[in-house]
PDB file of C-alpha atoms in Angstrom:
ATOM      1  CA  LYS A   1       9.149  24.538 -16.273  1.00 62.00           C
ATOM      2  CA  ASN A   2       7.356  27.721 -17.236  1.00 65.00           C
ATOM      3  CA  ILE A   3       3.880  26.172 -16.803  1.00 62.00           C
ATOM      4  CA  ASP A   4       2.097  25.084 -13.637  1.00 61.00           C
ATOM      5  CA  ALA A   5       2.267  21.557 -12.218  1.00 65.00           C
ATOM      6  CA  GLY A   6      -1.228  20.625 -13.387  1.00 61.00           C
ATOM      7  CA  ARG A   7      -0.508  21.505 -17.017  1.00 65.00           C
ATOM      8  CA  ARG A   8       2.844  19.696 -16.870  1.00 71.00           C
ATOM      9  CA  TYR A   9       1.156  16.552 -15.590  1.00 70.00           C
ATOM     10  CA  ALA A  10      -1.560  16.700 -18.269  1.00 69.00           C
ATOM     11  CA  LEU A  11       1.007  17.219 -21.029  1.00 73.00           C
ATOM     12  CA  SER A  12       3.215  14.352 -19.854  1.00 78.00           C
ATOM     13  CA  GLN A  13       0.224  11.992 -19.614  1.00 75.00           C
ATOM     14  CA  PHE A  14      -0.982  12.947 -23.090  1.00 73.00           C
ATOM     15  CA  ILE A  15       2.473  12.413 -24.618  1.00 81.00           C
ATOM     16  CA  LYS A  16       2.745   9.068 -22.832  1.00 82.00           C
ATOM     17  CA  TYR A  17      -0.536   7.804 -24.325  1.00 77.00           C
ATOM     18  CA  ILE A  18       0.520   8.952 -27.814  1.00 81.00           C
ATOM     19  CA  ILE A  19       3.802   7.028 -27.424  1.00 87.00           C
ATOM     20  CA  TYR A  20       1.856   3.900 -26.368  1.00 85.00           C
ATOM     21  CA  ILE A  21      -0.375   4.102 -29.462  1.00 79.00           C
ATOM     22  CA  LEU A  22       2.512   4.734 -31.858  1.00 83.00           C
ATOM     23  CA  SER A  23       4.505   1.891 -30.276  1.00 88.00           C
ATOM     24  CA  PHE A  24       1.576  -0.464 -30.835  1.00 83.00           C
ATOM     25  CA  PHE A  25       1.438   0.443 -34.537  1.00 79.00           C
ATOM     26  CA  VAL A  26       5.214   0.030 -34.890  1.00 83.00           C
ATOM     27  CA  VAL A  27       5.134  -3.427 -33.261  1.00 86.00           C
ATOM     28  CA  MET A  28       2.284  -4.518 -35.542  1.00 80.00           C
ATOM     29  CA  GLU A  29       4.280  -3.320 -38.549  1.00 78.00           C
ATOM     30  CA  ILE A  30       7.430  -5.159 -37.431  1.00 83.00           C
ATOM     31  CA  LEU A  31       5.448  -8.372 -36.905  1.00 83.00           C
ATOM     32  CA  GLY A  32       4.087  -8.043 -40.438  1.00 78.00           C
ATOM     33  CA  ILE A  33       0.475  -7.738 -39.337  1.00 72.00           C
ATOM     34  CA  SER A  34      -1.613  -5.593 -41.656  1.00 69.00           C
ATOM     35  CA  LEU A  35      -3.754  -3.270 -39.596  1.00 66.00           C
ATOM     36  CA  SER A  36      -6.309  -2.948 -42.408  1.00 66.00           C
ATOM     37  CA  VAL A  37      -6.908  -6.716 -42.373  1.00 61.00           C
ATOM     38  CA  LEU A  38      -7.025  -6.689 -38.572  1.00 60.00           C
ATOM     39  CA  TRP A  39      -9.626  -3.940 -38.443  1.00 62.00           C
ATOM     40  CA  GLY A  40     -11.688  -5.483 -41.230  1.00 60.00           C
ATOM     41  CA  GLY A  41     -11.904  -8.854 -39.495  1.00 55.00           C
ATOM     42  CA  ALA A  42     -12.724  -7.327 -36.154  1.00 58.00           C
ATOM     43  CA  ALA A  43     -15.345  -4.828 -37.392  1.00 61.00           C
ATOM     44  CA  ALA A  44     -18.354  -6.911 -36.366  1.00 56.00           C
ATOM     45  CA  LEU A  45     -16.778  -7.807 -33.042  1.00 57.00           C
ATOM     46  CA  MET A  46     -15.943  -4.179 -32.320  1.00 60.00           C
ATOM     47  CA  VAL A  47     -19.598  -3.161 -32.758  1.00 62.00           C
ATOM     48  CA  GLY A  48     -20.665  -5.517 -29.987  1.00 59.00           C
ATOM     49  CA  ILE A  49     -17.741  -4.547 -27.779  1.00 58.00           C
ATOM     50  CA  GLY A  50     -18.481  -0.874 -28.389  1.00 60.00           C
ATOM     51  CA  LEU A  51     -22.073  -1.249 -27.207  1.00 61.00           C
ATOM     52  CA  GLY A  52     -20.999  -3.168 -24.122  1.00 59.00           C
ATOM     53  CA  LEU A  53     -18.207  -0.751 -23.266  1.00 63.00           C
ATOM     54  CA  GLN A  54     -20.095   2.438 -24.056  1.00 72.00           C
ATOM     55  CA  GLN A  55     -19.556   3.872 -20.576  1.00 73.00           C
ATOM     56  CA  THR A  56     -15.878   2.904 -20.673  1.00 73.00           C
ATOM     57  CA  PHE A  57     -15.389   4.710 -23.971  1.00 72.00           C
ATOM     58  CA  ASN A  58     -17.225   7.688 -22.520  1.00 76.00           C
ATOM     59  CA  ASP A  59     -14.742   7.735 -19.636  1.00 77.00           C
ATOM     60  CA  LEU A  60     -11.805   7.377 -22.052  1.00 74.00           C
ATOM     61  CA  VAL A  61     -12.942  10.307 -24.189  1.00 76.00           C
ATOM     62  CA  SER A  62     -13.617  12.358 -21.057  1.00 80.00           C
ATOM     63  CA  GLY A  63     -10.075  11.617 -19.859  1.00 77.00           C
ATOM     64  CA  ILE A  64      -8.637  12.902 -23.135  1.00 76.00           C
ATOM     65  CA  ILE A  65     -10.807  16.027 -22.857  1.00 80.00           C
ATOM     66  CA  LEU A  66      -9.559  16.643 -19.316  1.00 80.00           C
ATOM     67  CA  LEU A  67      -5.921  16.296 -20.367  1.00 75.00           C
ATOM     68  CA  ILE A  68      -6.314  18.568 -23.395  1.00 76.00           C
ATOM     69  CA  GLU A  69      -8.751  21.142 -22.021  1.00 75.00           C
ATOM     70  CA  GLY A  70      -7.302  21.387 -18.527  1.00 75.00           C
ATOM     71  CA  SER A  71     -10.656  22.224 -16.921  1.00 78.00           C
ATOM     72  CA  ILE A  72      -9.612  20.050 -13.957  1.00 83.00           C
ATOM     73  CA  GLU A  73      -5.955  19.548 -13.143  1.00 82.00           C
ATOM     74  CA  VAL A  74      -3.789  17.854 -10.533  1.00 83.00           C
ATOM     75  CA  ASP A  75      -3.875  19.608  -7.111  1.00 83.00           C
ATOM     76  CA  ASP A  76      -7.259  21.198  -7.894  1.00 85.00           C
ATOM     77  CA  ILE A  77      -9.932  21.079  -5.189  1.00 84.00           C
ATOM     78  CA  VAL A  78     -13.129  19.619  -6.632  1.00 87.00           C
ATOM     79  CA  GLU A  79     -16.613  18.681  -5.429  1.00 84.00           C
ATOM     80  CA  VAL A  80     -18.361  15.720  -7.076  1.00 86.00           C
ATOM     81  CA  ASP A  81     -21.650  14.256  -5.781  1.00 83.00           C
ATOM     82  CA  GLY A  82     -21.200  16.139  -2.516  1.00 80.00           C
ATOM     83  CA  ILE A  83     -17.648  14.801  -2.005  1.00 83.00           C
ATOM     84  CA  ILE A  84     -14.882  17.396  -1.688  1.00 85.00           C
ATOM     85  CA  GLY A  85     -11.267  16.441  -2.279  1.00 87.00           C
ATOM     86  CA  THR A  86      -7.976  17.171  -4.024  1.00 88.00           C
ATOM     87  CA  VAL A  87      -7.191  15.735  -7.448  1.00 89.00           C
ATOM     88  CA  VAL A  88      -4.098  13.549  -7.048  1.00 89.00           C
ATOM     89  CA  ALA A  89      -3.898  11.948 -10.494  1.00 86.00           C
ATOM     90  CA  ILE A  90      -5.776  12.084 -13.796  1.00 84.00           C
ATOM     91  CA  GLY A  91      -5.792   8.835 -15.747  1.00 81.00           C
ATOM     92  CA  ILE A  92      -7.107   8.007 -19.177  1.00 77.00           C
ATOM     93  CA  ARG A  93     -10.309   6.470 -17.711  1.00 82.00           C
ATOM     94  CA  THR A  94     -10.481   7.436 -14.028  1.00 86.00           C
ATOM     95  CA  SER A  95      -9.063  10.136 -11.804  1.00 88.00           C
ATOM     96  CA  ARG A  96      -7.912   9.742  -8.217  1.00 90.00           C
ATOM     97  CA  VAL A  97      -9.287  12.209  -5.683  1.00 91.00           C
ATOM     98  CA  GLU A  98      -8.132  12.349  -2.071  1.00 90.00           C
ATOM     99  CA  THR A  99     -10.881  13.424   0.316  1.00 87.00           C
ATOM    100  CA  ARG A 100     -10.470  15.439   3.497  1.00 81.00           C
ATOM    101  CA  ASP A 101     -10.542  12.114   5.386  1.00 81.00           C
ATOM    102  CA  ARG A 102      -7.407  11.040   3.466  1.00 84.00           C
ATOM    103  CA  ILE A 103      -9.430   8.470   1.503  1.00 88.00           C
ATOM    104  CA  SER A 104      -8.496   7.961  -2.149  1.00 89.00           C
ATOM    105  CA  LEU A 105     -11.456   7.667  -4.498  1.00 89.00           C
ATOM    106  CA  LEU A 106     -11.359   6.572  -8.136  1.00 89.00           C
ATOM    107  CA  ILE A 107     -13.868   8.756  -9.988  1.00 89.00           C
ATOM    108  CA  PRO A 108     -14.807   8.084 -13.636  1.00 88.00           C
ATOM    109  CA  ASN A 109     -13.676  10.949 -15.842  1.00 86.00           C
ATOM    110  CA  SER A 110     -17.175  11.283 -17.304  1.00 85.00           C
ATOM    111  CA  LYS A 111     -18.370  12.529 -13.911  1.00 85.00           C
ATOM    112  CA  LEU A 112     -15.751  15.265 -13.965  1.00 84.00           C
ATOM    113  CA  VAL A 113     -16.657  16.331 -17.500  1.00 82.00           C
ATOM    114  CA  GLY A 114     -20.357  15.617 -17.993  1.00 70.00           C
ATOM    115  CA  ASP A 115     -21.826  15.936 -14.503  1.00 67.00           C
ATOM    116  CA  LYS A 116     -22.019  19.028 -12.335  1.00 74.00           C
ATOM    117  CA  ALA A 117     -18.503  18.928 -10.902  1.00 81.00           C
ATOM    118  CA  THR A 118     -17.362  22.039  -9.017  1.00 81.00           C
ATOM    119  CA  ASN A 119     -13.731  23.094  -9.319  1.00 82.00           C
ATOM    120  CA  TRP A 120     -12.994  25.387  -6.369  1.00 77.00           C
ATOM    121  CA  SER A 121      -9.442  26.031  -7.560  1.00 76.00           C
ATOM    122  CA  HIS A 122     -10.641  27.781 -10.719  1.00 70.00           C
ATOM    123  CA  ASN A 123     -12.136  30.480  -8.555  1.00 67.00           C
ATOM    124  CA  LYS A 124      -9.271  32.823  -7.707  1.00 68.00           C
ATOM    125  CA  GLU A 125     -11.530  34.980  -5.540  1.00 76.00           C
ATOM    126  CA  PRO A 126     -12.724  34.060  -2.009  1.00 84.00           C
ATOM    127  CA  SER A 127     -15.948  32.034  -1.927  1.00 85.00           C
ATOM    128  CA  ARG A 128     -18.963  32.765   0.262  1.00 90.00           C
ATOM    129  CA  PHE A 129     -20.495  30.207   2.616  1.00 92.00           C
ATOM    130  CA  GLN A 130     -23.451  30.336   4.989  1.00 94.00           C
ATOM    131  CA  ILE A 131     -24.605  29.208   8.409  1.00 93.00           C
ATOM    132  CA  GLU A 132     -28.278  29.360   9.398  1.00 94.00           C
ATOM    133  CA  VAL A 133     -29.239  30.090  13.007  1.00 94.00           C
ATOM    134  CA  GLY A 134     -32.718  30.093  14.566  1.00 93.00           C
ATOM    135  CA  VAL A 135     -33.583  31.879  17.826  1.00 94.00           C
ATOM    136  CA  SER A 136     -36.762  32.174  19.876  1.00 92.00           C
ATOM    137  CA  TYR A 137     -39.302  34.915  19.189  1.00 91.00           C
ATOM    138  CA  THR A 138     -38.493  36.538  22.529  1.00 90.00           C
ATOM    139  CA  SER A 139     -34.878  37.194  21.514  1.00 92.00           C
ATOM    140  CA  ASP A 140     -33.409  40.663  20.970  1.00 92.00           C
ATOM    141  CA  THR A 141     -33.190  40.956  17.159  1.00 92.00           C
ATOM    142  CA  ARG A 142     -30.413  43.550  17.495  1.00 93.00           C
ATOM    143  CA  LEU A 143     -28.283  41.526  19.885  1.00 95.00           C
ATOM    144  CA  VAL A 144     -28.465  38.270  17.918  1.00 95.00           C
ATOM    145  CA  PRO A 145     -26.638  39.542  14.768  1.00 94.00           C
ATOM    146  CA  ALA A 146     -24.020  41.227  16.932  1.00 95.00           C
ATOM    147  CA  LEU A 147     -23.231  37.964  18.729  1.00 95.00           C
ATOM    148  CA  ILE A 148     -23.093  36.004  15.470  1.00 95.00           C
ATOM    149  CA  LEU A 149     -20.697  38.555  13.945  1.00 95.00           C
ATOM    150  CA  GLN A 150     -18.575  38.425  17.104  1.00 95.00           C
ATOM    151  CA  ALA A 151     -18.195  34.673  16.648  1.00 95.00           C
ATOM    152  CA  ALA A 152     -17.198  35.188  13.010  1.00 94.00           C
ATOM    153  CA  ASP A 153     -14.648  37.888  13.904  1.00 94.00           C
ATOM    154  CA  GLU A 154     -12.924  35.460  16.271  1.00 93.00           C
ATOM    155  CA  MET A 155     -12.241  32.943  13.473  1.00 91.00           C
ATOM    156  CA  ASP A 156      -8.833  33.495  11.873  1.00 90.00           C
ATOM    157  CA  LEU A 157      -9.685  31.745   8.594  1.00 90.00           C
ATOM    158  CA  ILE A 158     -12.737  33.938   7.942  1.00 92.00           C
ATOM    159  CA  LEU A 159     -11.766  36.921   5.800  1.00 92.00           C
ATOM    160  CA  THR A 160     -12.394  40.462   6.943  1.00 90.00           C
ATOM    161  CA  SER A 161     -12.658  41.665   3.337  1.00 88.00           C
ATOM    162  CA  PRO A 162     -15.372  41.157   2.260  1.00 89.00           C
ATOM    163  CA  LEU A 163     -16.831  41.485   5.735  1.00 92.00           C
ATOM    164  CA  PRO A 164     -19.122  38.803   7.195  1.00 94.00           C
ATOM    165  CA  GLU A 165     -22.791  39.747   7.149  1.00 95.00           C
ATOM    166  CA  VAL A 166     -25.885  38.596   9.020  1.00 95.00           C
ATOM    167  CA  HIS A 167     -29.272  38.651   7.306  1.00 95.00           C
ATOM    168  CA  PHE A 168     -32.674  38.304   8.972  1.00 95.00           C
ATOM    169  CA  LYS A 169     -33.916  35.525   6.715  1.00 93.00           C
ATOM    170  CA  ASP A 170     -37.489  34.834   7.778  1.00 93.00           C
ATOM    171  CA  PHE A 171     -40.117  34.419  10.474  1.00 93.00           C
ATOM    172  CA  GLY A 172     -40.028  30.647  10.929  1.00 87.00           C
ATOM    173  CA  ASN A 173     -42.700  28.428  12.409  1.00 84.00           C
ATOM    174  CA  SER A 174     -40.856  28.141  15.721  1.00 85.00           C
ATOM    175  CA  SER A 175     -37.962  30.591  15.390  1.00 91.00           C
ATOM    176  CA  LEU A 176     -36.603  33.812  13.977  1.00 93.00           C
ATOM    177  CA  ASP A 177     -34.222  32.682  11.244  1.00 95.00           C
ATOM    178  CA  PHE A 178     -30.864  34.418  10.660  1.00 96.00           C
ATOM    179  CA  VAL A 179     -28.137  33.608   8.108  1.00 96.00           C
ATOM    180  CA  LEU A 180     -24.431  34.334   8.506  1.00 96.00           C
ATOM    181  CA  HIS A 181     -22.563  34.919   5.220  1.00 95.00           C
ATOM    182  CA  PHE A 182     -18.765  34.725   5.351  1.00 95.00           C
ATOM    183  CA  PHE A 183     -15.884  34.437   2.881  1.00 93.00           C
ATOM    184  CA  ILE A 184     -12.916  32.056   3.027  1.00 91.00           C
ATOM    185  CA  THR A 185     -10.173  30.773   0.745  1.00 86.00           C
ATOM    186  CA  GLU A 186      -9.456  27.524   2.632  1.00 83.00           C
ATOM    187  CA  TYR A 187     -12.169  25.505   0.905  1.00 80.00           C
ATOM    188  CA  LEU A 188     -11.128  22.134   2.339  1.00 80.00           C
ATOM    189  CA  LYS A 189     -11.569  23.469   5.879  1.00 85.00           C
ATOM    190  CA  VAL A 190     -15.041  24.935   5.452  1.00 87.00           C
ATOM    191  CA  ASP A 191     -16.792  22.201   7.479  1.00 87.00           C
ATOM    192  CA  PHE A 192     -14.343  22.641  10.361  1.00 90.00           C
ATOM    193  CA  ILE A 193     -14.826  26.413  10.254  1.00 92.00           C
ATOM    194  CA  LYS A 194     -18.604  25.984  10.362  1.00 93.00           C
ATOM    195  CA  SER A 195     -18.285  23.604  13.306  1.00 94.00           C
ATOM    196  CA  LYS A 196     -16.151  26.075  15.285  1.00 94.00           C
ATOM    197  CA  LEU A 197     -18.610  28.837  14.477  1.00 95.00           C
ATOM    198  CA  ARG A 198     -21.544  26.809  15.792  1.00 95.00           C
ATOM    199  CA  TYR A 199     -19.672  26.023  19.009  1.00 96.00           C
ATOM    200  CA  ARG A 200     -18.846  29.681  19.558  1.00 95.00           C
ATOM    201  CA  ILE A 201     -22.323  30.944  18.661  1.00 95.00           C
ATOM    202  CA  THR A 202     -23.853  28.467  21.111  1.00 95.00           C
ATOM    203  CA  ASP A 203     -21.561  29.692  23.899  1.00 95.00           C
ATOM    204  CA  LEU A 204     -22.338  33.353  23.194  1.00 95.00           C
ATOM    205  CA  PHE A 205     -26.084  32.713  23.070  1.00 95.00           C
ATOM    206  CA  ARG A 206     -25.999  30.918  26.418  1.00 94.00           C
ATOM    207  CA  GLU A 207     -23.980  33.721  27.991  1.00 94.00           C
ATOM    208  CA  ASN A 208     -26.566  36.255  26.821  1.00 94.00           C
ATOM    209  CA  ASP A 209     -29.702  34.155  27.489  1.00 91.00           C
ATOM    210  CA  ILE A 210     -30.524  33.759  23.800  1.00 93.00           C
ATOM    211  CA  GLU A 211     -32.584  30.617  23.295  1.00 92.00           C
ATOM    212  CA  ILE A 212     -32.245  28.313  20.295  1.00 89.00           C
ATOM    213  CA  PRO A 213     -35.767  26.842  20.160  1.00 86.00           C
ATOM    214  CA  PHE A 214     -36.942  23.403  19.187  1.00 81.00           C
ATOM    215  CA  PRO A 215     -39.994  22.890  16.941  1.00 76.00           C
ATOM    216  CA  GLN A 216     -43.216  23.538  18.847  1.00 71.00           C
ATOM    217  CA  THR A 217     -46.878  23.028  18.005  1.00 76.00           C
ATOM    218  CA  ASP A 218     -49.856  24.642  19.776  1.00 76.00           C
ATOM    219  CA  LEU A 219     -53.008  22.510  19.896  1.00 80.00           C
ATOM    220  CA  TRP A 220     -56.286  24.467  20.131  1.00 79.00           C
ATOM    221  CA  ILE A 221     -59.490  22.656  21.188  1.00 80.00           C
ATOM    222  CA  ARG A 222     -62.630  24.520  20.123  1.00 80.00           C
ATOM    223  CA  ASN A 223     -65.009  22.933  22.662  1.00 78.00           C
ATOM    224  CA  ALA A 224     -62.608  22.833  25.586  1.00 73.00           C
ATOM    225  CA  LEU A 225     -65.179  24.322  28.025  1.00 77.00           C
ATOM    226  CA  GLU A 226     -67.811  21.723  27.083  1.00 76.00           C
ATOM    227  CA  LEU A 227     -65.349  18.885  27.556  1.00 73.00           C
ATOM    228  CA  LYS A 228     -64.286  20.246  30.918  1.00 75.00           C
ATOM    229  CA  THR A 229     -67.925  20.469  32.042  1.00 74.00           C
ATOM    230  CA  GLU A 230     -68.672  16.918  30.906  1.00 72.00           C
ATOM    231  CA  GLU A 231     -65.572  15.673  32.741  1.00 71.00           C
ATOM    232  CA  LYS A 232     -66.785  17.243  35.989  1.00 68.00           C
TER     233      LYS A 232
END
């Protein structure tokens, strides 16, 4: 009871698998089956099975590593292949992750160990996220950051420490590009926070006649005067 729920779950699962293995050996012994003879006769077969089930064994070993190492635990918020969800259960081969859409996914443990899996719960500090905004070249470059920060200040889930910041990112092809940096701790709600921010920024821009441009291309014709004369 003195350890967290994730560690308790990992420990109970690990003990359970050890009991299964020991029980198997005990049953074989009671039945009078010599394990040495069994392994010797199945050696050639196991080589072929091992090659065919290489990925399965990889997942099994990864599951043991997860249970022992505790790098990812139950109730952790993880991101795998762009999918964000909460770890519901860690099995010996696969783990069950519940997405923000309340969909349960079975993810091979090798993806949680070998691939670039992000564990948001390991970060005890607030994490920074961004929203990019483009405005027309005629916009007031002092007013635009003020309006973006106003939208961020109105969001309850955005932290005030550290403060949100707006950076003038670049002179784009069709727009002046700004980036809003903000910190939150509610990682599962980041997409909803970004959506609310975009709604509010759009409203503030329209109220202050700030235009969000679409891509534009200017076509220059070198001999325009000659063509016009020929047309006449």
